[in-house]
Amino acid sequence: MAEEKLPEAAELIRDFVNTYDLLKEADELATSQEMGAWFAARRLLTPDAELDDAATDQVRDVREAVRKLLLGHNDEPVPQEAVDTLNRAAESSRLCVKFTPEGSVLACESTGADAALSRVITAVHTAMSDDSWSRLKACRRHDCGWVFYDQSRNRSKTWCDMGVCGNRTKAENFRRRHSHPAAGA
């Protein structure tokens, strides 16, 4: 079965959160230069924009806050700090509603990392407004956290890949249940 195209907002959110691979401990946004290049490649920032340490820390904080929200779609508790992080980022980017004859859009009145993050936050808002937010999930496996788009009819996917994370989790659970010697034996 071919994977259908993701809504643009959902794709940006997935790609943004997946810039950090928990399993490999590989971060595509490890330096301000890599971060700037990633945002510039997606036209979220101009190629000459400079990001300072505070900005790069904020971007990584927002990334992990979004991951925690997406873990909530797999029945994990969502820490209030994740919500607070997104609210602080939205506030610092000075997001506001702009009206046009055709409707309204969220607009950013900042530059630099705040502007780039405002586009990610706008994508989160857009995904929450359409049907794509609830389909975005972070893999429930504690050492993975990979974000995927659940295209199953009943939205029941738990792991990013049943053949990898699902099988590992099920095998660990089986070993844990069967590793204790029988009582009285």
CSV table of C-alpha atoms in Angstrom, one decimal, residues 52-124:
chain,number,residue,atom,x,y,z
A,52,ASP,CA,22.9,32.6,18.7
A,53,ASP,CA,23.1,30.0,21.5
A,54,ALA,CA,19.9,31.1,23.1
A,55,ALA,CA,18.0,30.7,19.8
A,56,THR,CA,19.4,27.3,19.2
A,57,ASP,CA,18.5,26.2,22.7
A,58,GLN,CA,15.0,27.5,22.2
A,59,VAL,CA,14.6,25.6,18.9
A,60,ARG,CA,15.7,22.3,20.6
A,61,ASP,CA,13.4,23.0,23.5
A,62,VAL,CA,10.4,23.5,21.1
A,63,ARG,CA,11.3,20.4,19.2
A,64,GLU,CA,11.3,18.2,22.3
A,65,ALA,CA,8.1,19.9,23.6
A,66,VAL,CA,6.3,19.0,20.3
A,67,ARG,CA,7.6,15.4,20.7
A,68,LYS,CA,6.1,15.3,24.2
A,69,LEU,CA,2.8,16.5,22.9
A,70,LEU,CA,2.9,13.9,20.1
A,71,LEU,CA,3.6,11.2,22.7
A,72,GLY,CA,0.3,12.2,24.2
A,73,HIS,CA,-1.3,10.8,21.1
A,74,ASN,CA,0.0,7.4,22.3
A,75,ASP,CA,-1.5,7.8,25.7
A,76,GLU,CA,1.6,9.2,27.4
A,77,PRO,CA,1.1,12.0,29.8
A,78,VAL,CA,1.8,15.5,28.4
A,79,PRO,CA,3.9,17.5,30.8
A,80,GLN,CA,2.6,21.1,31.4
A,81,GLU,CA,6.2,22.3,30.7
A,82,ALA,CA,5.9,21.2,27.1
A,83,VAL,CA,2.8,23.3,26.7
A,84,ASP,CA,4.4,26.2,28.5
A,85,THR,CA,7.5,25.9,26.1
A,86,LEU,CA,5.3,26.2,23.1
A,87,ASN,CA,3.4,29.2,24.6
A,88,ARG,CA,6.7,31.0,25.4
A,89,ALA,CA,7.9,30.4,21.8
A,90,ALA,CA,4.6,31.7,20.3
A,91,GLU,CA,4.8,34.7,22.5
A,92,SER,CA,8.5,35.5,21.7
A,93,SER,CA,7.8,35.2,18.0
A,94,ARG,CA,4.9,37.7,18.3
A,95,LEU,CA,2.5,35.5,16.4
A,96,CYS,CA,-0.8,37.2,15.6
A,97,VAL,CA,-3.8,36.8,13.4
A,98,LYS,CA,-3.8,38.9,10.2
A,99,PHE,CA,-7.1,39.2,8.2
A,100,THR,CA,-7.3,39.3,4.4
A,101,PRO,CA,-10.2,39.5,2.1
A,102,GLU,CA,-9.9,35.8,1.6
A,103,GLY,CA,-9.7,34.9,5.3
A,104,SER,CA,-7.2,34.9,8.1
A,105,VAL,CA,-3.6,33.7,8.6
A,106,LEU,CA,-1.2,33.5,11.6
A,107,ALA,CA,1.6,36.0,11.0
A,108,CYS,CA,4.9,36.5,12.7
A,109,GLU,CA,6.3,39.9,13.6
A,110,SER,CA,9.8,38.7,14.3
A,111,THR,CA,13.0,37.7,12.6
A,112,GLY,CA,15.6,35.0,13.0
A,113,ALA,CA,14.9,31.9,15.1
A,114,ASP,CA,11.7,33.4,16.4
A,115,ALA,CA,10.4,33.7,12.8
A,116,ALA,CA,11.4,30.1,11.9
A,117,LEU,CA,9.9,28.8,15.1
A,118,SER,CA,6.7,30.7,14.4
A,119,ARG,CA,6.3,28.8,11.2
A,120,VAL,CA,6.7,25.5,13.1
A,121,ILE,CA,4.2,26.7,15.7
A,122,THR,CA,1.9,27.8,12.9
A,123,ALA,CA,2.2,24.3,11.5
A,124,VAL,CA,1.2,22.9,14.9
